[in-house]
Short mmCIF file of C-alpha atoms in Angstrom, two decimals:
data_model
loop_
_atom_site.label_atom_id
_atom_site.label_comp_id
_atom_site.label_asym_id
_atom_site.label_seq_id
_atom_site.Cartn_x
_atom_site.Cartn_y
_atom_site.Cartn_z
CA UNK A 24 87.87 142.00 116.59
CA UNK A 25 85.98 140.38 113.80
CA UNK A 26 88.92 138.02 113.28
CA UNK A 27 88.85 136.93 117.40
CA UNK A 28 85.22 136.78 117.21
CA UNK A 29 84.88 134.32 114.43
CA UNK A 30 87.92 132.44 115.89
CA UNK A 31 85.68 131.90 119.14
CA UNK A 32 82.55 130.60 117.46
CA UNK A 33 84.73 127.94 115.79
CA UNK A 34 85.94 127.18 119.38
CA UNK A 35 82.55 127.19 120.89
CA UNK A 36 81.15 124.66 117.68
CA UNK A 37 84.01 122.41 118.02
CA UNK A 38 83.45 121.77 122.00
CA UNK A 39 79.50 121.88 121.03
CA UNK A 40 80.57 118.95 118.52
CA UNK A 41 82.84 116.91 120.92
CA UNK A 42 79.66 117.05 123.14
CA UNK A 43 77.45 115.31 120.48
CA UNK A 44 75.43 112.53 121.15
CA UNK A 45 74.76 109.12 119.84
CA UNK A 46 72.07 108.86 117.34
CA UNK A 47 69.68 105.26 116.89
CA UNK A 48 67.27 104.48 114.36
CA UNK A 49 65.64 101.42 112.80
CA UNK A 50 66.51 100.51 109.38
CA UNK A 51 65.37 97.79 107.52
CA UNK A 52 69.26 96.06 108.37
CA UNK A 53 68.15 96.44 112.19
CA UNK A 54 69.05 99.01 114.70
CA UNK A 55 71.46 101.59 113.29
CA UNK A 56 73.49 103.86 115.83
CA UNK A 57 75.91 106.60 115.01
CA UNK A 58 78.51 106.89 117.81
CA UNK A 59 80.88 110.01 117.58
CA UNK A 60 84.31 109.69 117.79
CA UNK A 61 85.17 111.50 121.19
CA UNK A 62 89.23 111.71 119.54
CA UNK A 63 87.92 113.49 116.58
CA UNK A 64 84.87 116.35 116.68
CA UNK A 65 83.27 115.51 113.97
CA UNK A 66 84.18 112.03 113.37
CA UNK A 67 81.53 108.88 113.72
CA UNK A 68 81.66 105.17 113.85
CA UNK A 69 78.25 103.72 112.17
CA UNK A 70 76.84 100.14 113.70
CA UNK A 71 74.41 98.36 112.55
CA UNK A 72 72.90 95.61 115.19
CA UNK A 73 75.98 96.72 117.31
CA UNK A 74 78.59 95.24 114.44
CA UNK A 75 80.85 98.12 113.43
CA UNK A 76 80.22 99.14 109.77
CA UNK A 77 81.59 102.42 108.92
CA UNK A 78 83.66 105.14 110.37
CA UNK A 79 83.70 108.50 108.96
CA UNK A 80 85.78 111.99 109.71
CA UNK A 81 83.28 114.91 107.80
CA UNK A 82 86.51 117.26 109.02
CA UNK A 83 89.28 115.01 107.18
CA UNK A 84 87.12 112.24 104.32
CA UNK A 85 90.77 111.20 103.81
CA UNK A 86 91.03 109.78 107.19
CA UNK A 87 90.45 106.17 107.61
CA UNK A 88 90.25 104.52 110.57
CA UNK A 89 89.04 100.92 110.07
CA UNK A 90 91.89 97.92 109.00
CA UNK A 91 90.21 97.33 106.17
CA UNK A 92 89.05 100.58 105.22
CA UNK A 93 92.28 101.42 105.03
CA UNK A 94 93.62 98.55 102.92
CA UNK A 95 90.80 99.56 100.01
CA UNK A 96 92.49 103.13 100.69
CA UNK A 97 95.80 101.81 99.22
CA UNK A 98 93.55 99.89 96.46
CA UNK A 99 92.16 102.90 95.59
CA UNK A 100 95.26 105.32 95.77
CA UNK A 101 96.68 102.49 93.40
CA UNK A 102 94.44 102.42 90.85
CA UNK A 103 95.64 105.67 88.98
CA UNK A 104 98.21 108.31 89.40
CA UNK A 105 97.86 110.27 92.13
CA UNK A 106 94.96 112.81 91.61
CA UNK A 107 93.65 111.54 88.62
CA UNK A 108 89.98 111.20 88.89
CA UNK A 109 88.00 107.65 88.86
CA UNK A 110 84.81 106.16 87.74
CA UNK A 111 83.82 104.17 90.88
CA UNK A 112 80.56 101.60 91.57
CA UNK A 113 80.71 100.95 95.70
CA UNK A 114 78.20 97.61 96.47
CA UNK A 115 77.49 98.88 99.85
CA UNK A 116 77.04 101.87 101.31
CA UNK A 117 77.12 102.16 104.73
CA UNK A 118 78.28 105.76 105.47
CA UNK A 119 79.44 106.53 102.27
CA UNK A 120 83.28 106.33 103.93
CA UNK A 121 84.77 105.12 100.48
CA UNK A 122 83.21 107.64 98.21
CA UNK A 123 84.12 110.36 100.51
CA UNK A 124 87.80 109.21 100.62
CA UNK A 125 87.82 109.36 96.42
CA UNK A 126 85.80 112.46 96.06
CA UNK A 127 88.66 114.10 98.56
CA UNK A 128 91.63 112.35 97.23
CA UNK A 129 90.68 112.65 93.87
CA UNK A 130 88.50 115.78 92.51
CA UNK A 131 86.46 115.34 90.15
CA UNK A 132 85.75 111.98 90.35
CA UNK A 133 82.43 110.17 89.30
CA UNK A 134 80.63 107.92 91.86
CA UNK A 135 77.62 105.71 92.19
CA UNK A 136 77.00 104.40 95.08
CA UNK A 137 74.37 101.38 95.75
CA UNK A 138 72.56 100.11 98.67
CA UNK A 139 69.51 98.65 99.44
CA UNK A 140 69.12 100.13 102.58
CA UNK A 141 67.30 102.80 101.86
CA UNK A 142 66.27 104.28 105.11
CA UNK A 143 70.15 103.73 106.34
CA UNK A 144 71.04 106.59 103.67
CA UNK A 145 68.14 108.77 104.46
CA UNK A 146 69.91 108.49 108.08
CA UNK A 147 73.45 108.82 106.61
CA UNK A 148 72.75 111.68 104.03
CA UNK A 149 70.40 113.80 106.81
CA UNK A 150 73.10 113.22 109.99
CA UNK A 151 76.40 113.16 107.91
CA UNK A 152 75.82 114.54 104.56
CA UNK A 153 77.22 114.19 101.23
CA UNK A 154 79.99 117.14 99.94
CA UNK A 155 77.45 118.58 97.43
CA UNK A 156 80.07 119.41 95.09
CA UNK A 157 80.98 115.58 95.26
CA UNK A 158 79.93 113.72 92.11
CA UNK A 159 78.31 110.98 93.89
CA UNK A 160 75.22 109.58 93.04
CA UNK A 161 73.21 106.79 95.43
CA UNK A 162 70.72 104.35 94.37
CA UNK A 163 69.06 102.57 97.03
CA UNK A 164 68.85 98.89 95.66
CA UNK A 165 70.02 95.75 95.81
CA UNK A 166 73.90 95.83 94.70
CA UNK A 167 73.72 93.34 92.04
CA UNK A 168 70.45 95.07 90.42
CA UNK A 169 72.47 98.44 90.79
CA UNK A 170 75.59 96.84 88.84
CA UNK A 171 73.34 95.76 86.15
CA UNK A 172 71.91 99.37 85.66
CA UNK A 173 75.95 100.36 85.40
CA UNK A 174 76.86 100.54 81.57
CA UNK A 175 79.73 98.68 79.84
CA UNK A 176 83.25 99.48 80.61
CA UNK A 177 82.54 102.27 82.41
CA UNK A 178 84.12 101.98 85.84
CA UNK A 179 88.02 102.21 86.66
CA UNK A 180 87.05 100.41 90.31
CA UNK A 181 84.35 98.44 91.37
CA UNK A 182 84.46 98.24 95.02
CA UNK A 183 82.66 95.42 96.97
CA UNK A 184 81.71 95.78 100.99
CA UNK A 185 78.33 94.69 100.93
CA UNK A 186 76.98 93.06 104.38
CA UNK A 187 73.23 92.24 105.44
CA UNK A 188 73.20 90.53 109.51
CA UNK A 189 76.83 91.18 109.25
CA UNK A 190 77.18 88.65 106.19
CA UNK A 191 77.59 88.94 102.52
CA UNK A 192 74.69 87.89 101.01
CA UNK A 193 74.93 84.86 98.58
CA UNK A 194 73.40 86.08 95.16
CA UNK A 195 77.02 88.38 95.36
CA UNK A 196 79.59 85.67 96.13
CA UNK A 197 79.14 83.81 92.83
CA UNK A 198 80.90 83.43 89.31
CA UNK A 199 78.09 85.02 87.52
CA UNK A 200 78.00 88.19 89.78
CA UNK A 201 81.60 88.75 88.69
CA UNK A 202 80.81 88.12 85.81
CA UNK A 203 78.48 91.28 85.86
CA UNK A 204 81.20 92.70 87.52
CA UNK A 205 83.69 92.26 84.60
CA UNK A 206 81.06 93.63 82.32
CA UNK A 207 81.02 97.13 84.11
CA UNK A 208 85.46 97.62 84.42
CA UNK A 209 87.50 99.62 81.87
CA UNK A 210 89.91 97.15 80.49
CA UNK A 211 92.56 97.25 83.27
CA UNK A 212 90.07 98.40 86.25
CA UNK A 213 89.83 97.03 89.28
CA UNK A 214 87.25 94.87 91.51
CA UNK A 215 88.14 95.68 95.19
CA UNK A 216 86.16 93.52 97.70
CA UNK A 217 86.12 93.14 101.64
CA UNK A 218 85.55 89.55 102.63
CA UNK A 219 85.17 88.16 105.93
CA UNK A 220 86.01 84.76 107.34
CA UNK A 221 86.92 82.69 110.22
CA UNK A 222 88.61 79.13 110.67
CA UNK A 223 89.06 77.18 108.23
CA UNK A 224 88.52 80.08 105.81
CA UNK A 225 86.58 78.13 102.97
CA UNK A 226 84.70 81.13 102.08
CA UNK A 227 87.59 83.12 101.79
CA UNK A 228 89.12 80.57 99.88
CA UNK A 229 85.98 79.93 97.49
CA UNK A 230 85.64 83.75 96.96
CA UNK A 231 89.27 83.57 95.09
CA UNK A 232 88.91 80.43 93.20
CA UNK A 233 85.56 82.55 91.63
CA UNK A 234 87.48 85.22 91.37
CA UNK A 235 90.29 83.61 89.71
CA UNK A 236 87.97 81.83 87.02
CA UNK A 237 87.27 85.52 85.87
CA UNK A 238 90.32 87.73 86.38
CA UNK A 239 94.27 86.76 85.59
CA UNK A 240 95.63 88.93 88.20
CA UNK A 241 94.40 88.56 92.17
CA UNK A 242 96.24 89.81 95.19
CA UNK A 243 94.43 89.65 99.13
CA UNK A 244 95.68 91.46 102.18
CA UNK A 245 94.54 90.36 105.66
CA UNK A 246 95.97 90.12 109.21
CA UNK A 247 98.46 87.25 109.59
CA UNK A 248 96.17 85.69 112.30
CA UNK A 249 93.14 85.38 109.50
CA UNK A 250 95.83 84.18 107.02
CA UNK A 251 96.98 81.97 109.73
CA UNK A 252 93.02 80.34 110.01
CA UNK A 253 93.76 81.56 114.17
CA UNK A 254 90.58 84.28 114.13
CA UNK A 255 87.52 85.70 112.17
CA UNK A 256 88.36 88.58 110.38
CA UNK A 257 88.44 90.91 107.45
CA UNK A 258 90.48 90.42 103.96
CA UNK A 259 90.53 92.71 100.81
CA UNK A 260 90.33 90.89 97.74
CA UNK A 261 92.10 92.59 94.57
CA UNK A 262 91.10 91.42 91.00
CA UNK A 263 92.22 92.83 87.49
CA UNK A 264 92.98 91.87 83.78
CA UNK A 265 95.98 93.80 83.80
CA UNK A 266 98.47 93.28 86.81
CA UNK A 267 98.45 95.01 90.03
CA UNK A 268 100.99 97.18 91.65
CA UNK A 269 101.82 93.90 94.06
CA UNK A 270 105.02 95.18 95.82
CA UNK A 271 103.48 99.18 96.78
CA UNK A 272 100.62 97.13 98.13
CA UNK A 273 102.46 95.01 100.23
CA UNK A 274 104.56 98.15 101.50
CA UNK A 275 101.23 100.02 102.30
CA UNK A 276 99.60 97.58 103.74
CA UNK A 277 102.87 96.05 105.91
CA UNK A 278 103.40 99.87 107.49
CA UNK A 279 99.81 100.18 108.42
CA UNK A 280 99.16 100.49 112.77
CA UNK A 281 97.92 97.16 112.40
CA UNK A 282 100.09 95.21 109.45
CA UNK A 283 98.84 93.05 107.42
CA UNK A 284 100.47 90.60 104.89
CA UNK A 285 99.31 90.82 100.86
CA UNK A 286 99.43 87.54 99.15
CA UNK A 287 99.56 86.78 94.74
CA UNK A 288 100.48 84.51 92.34
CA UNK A 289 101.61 80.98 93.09
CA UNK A 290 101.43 81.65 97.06
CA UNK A 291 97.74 82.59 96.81
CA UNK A 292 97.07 80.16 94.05
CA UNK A 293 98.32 77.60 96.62
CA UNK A 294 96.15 79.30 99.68
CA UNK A 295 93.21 78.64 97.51
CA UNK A 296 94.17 74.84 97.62
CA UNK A 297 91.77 73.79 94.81
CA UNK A 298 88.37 75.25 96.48
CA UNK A 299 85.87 74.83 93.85
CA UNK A 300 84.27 78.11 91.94
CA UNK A 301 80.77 79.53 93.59
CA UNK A 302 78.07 79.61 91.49
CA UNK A 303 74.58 80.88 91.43
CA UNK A 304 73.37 77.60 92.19
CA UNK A 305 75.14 76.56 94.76
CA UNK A 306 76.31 79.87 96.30
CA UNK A 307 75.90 80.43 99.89
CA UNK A 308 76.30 83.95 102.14
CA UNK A 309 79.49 84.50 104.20
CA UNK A 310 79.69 83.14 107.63
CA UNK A 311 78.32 84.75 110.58
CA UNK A 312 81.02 85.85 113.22
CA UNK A 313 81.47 84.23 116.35
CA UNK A 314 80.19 86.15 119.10
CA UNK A 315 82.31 88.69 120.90
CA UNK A 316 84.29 89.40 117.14
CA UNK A 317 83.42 92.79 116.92
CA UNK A 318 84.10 93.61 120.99
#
């Protein structure tokens, strides 16, 4: 009877959960909503000024719904043998999607986590909270003063997603941010980072000529329509000292529900078509996205 019992109160919280409701607050990044997933029970998508941001399953951290999301997935599940913990700095926050996925995927893993939002994680830690067993630890600055607390050669993975009016601020598109980004890898770690552009992509391009001044071995996945300069869109930059598993990469990311195409050596080289390096002094923030590119 016990057995029954219990199984019905798990029924009755999961419809209770499907029946959950939006929740809205202002943060200092404007109006952020958390919309639940009406698929998943306890699954939500977090906006921020109505632009998509995060989307997070507190049932199943492994699950990750967002194109991009899913492409720093394979980064991630790429960086070590399977299992294996990591020492991972995420520039951005949002809901914390990321550090969920590694804390589930890989036990035992150490996190810090930095955003400068710091009444967006009050929201995010009191509506969708944080595993406490997780080793994840959030500071609520700016990223780049948050990778300059980070000690020498302590990170496997430094992952980049960092957005403010839906565009990455300028002070972390430059040489001398990856520079500081450099400083804080293990010999052979990685620097993951989500970049958006549209037509003709200079950004995109600039972001891996800087990267390229700094790191021997690059690789970016995106759509084929963003590689193509046809739409605005998402790409995930991949930088290391050592070289990256290319060829799993481009399986991953080619058998993903929406493919994409991964890109390295001479063929990205050539995408870059001599864009200049960004620097501090003439760095600029990503562009804004046309209207209707998040509908």
């Amino acid at each position: 009877m016990a057995r029954r019992g219990a199984a019905r109160g798990a029924g009755d919280r999961k419809r209770s959960e499907r029946q959950q409701e939006s929740v809205a607050e202002t943060v200092d990044g404007g109006l952020a909503e958390l919309v639940p997933d009406r698929e998943r029970p306890r699954a939500w998508t977090l906006l921020l000024d109505g632009a998509p941001q995060s989307h997070v399953d507190l049932d199943d951290p492994a699950h990750l719904s967002f194109e991009y999301q899913r492409r720093l997935g394979h980064v991630i599940d790429l960086a070590a043998p399977p299992g294996r913990p990591l020492q991972a700095v995420h520039l951005g926050g949002g809901a914390f999607t990321l550090a969920r996925y590694i804390a589930a995927s890989r036990p035992r893993s150490t996190q810090q986590v930095v955003e400068v939002d710091a009444p967006l994680v009050q929201l995010v830690r009191r509506a969708l909270p944080l595993d406490p067993q997780a080793r994840i630890r959030v500071r609520s600055m700016d990223a780049r003063e948050g990778l300059g607390k980070v000690q020498d050669g302590w990170a496997d993975l430094v992952i980049a997603d960092v957005f403010s009016g839906a565009r990455t601020p300028a002070h972390l598109t430059s040489a001398e941010f990856l520079t500081e980004v450099r400083r804080v890898l293990k010999p052979g770690g990685q620097y993951a980072a989500n970049l958006a552009d549209g037509p003709p992509l200079a950004h995109l391009r600039g972001q891996i000529a800087t990267a390229a001044s700094l790191f021997p071995e690059l690789a970016l996945a995106a759509d084929p329509t963003v590689w193509r300069s046809r739409r605005f869109g998402n790409a995930v930059l991949v930088a290391s000292d050592l070289p990256i598993a290319v060829a799993e990469l481009t399986r991953r990311v080619a058998g993903d529900p929406h493919p994409g195409r991964v890109e390295h050596g001479r063929a990205l080289a050539d995408f870059t078509g001599g864009a200049a390096v960004v620097t501090d002094a003439a760095a600029k923030a990503s562009p804004a996205p046309p209207p209707g590119a998040f509908s």
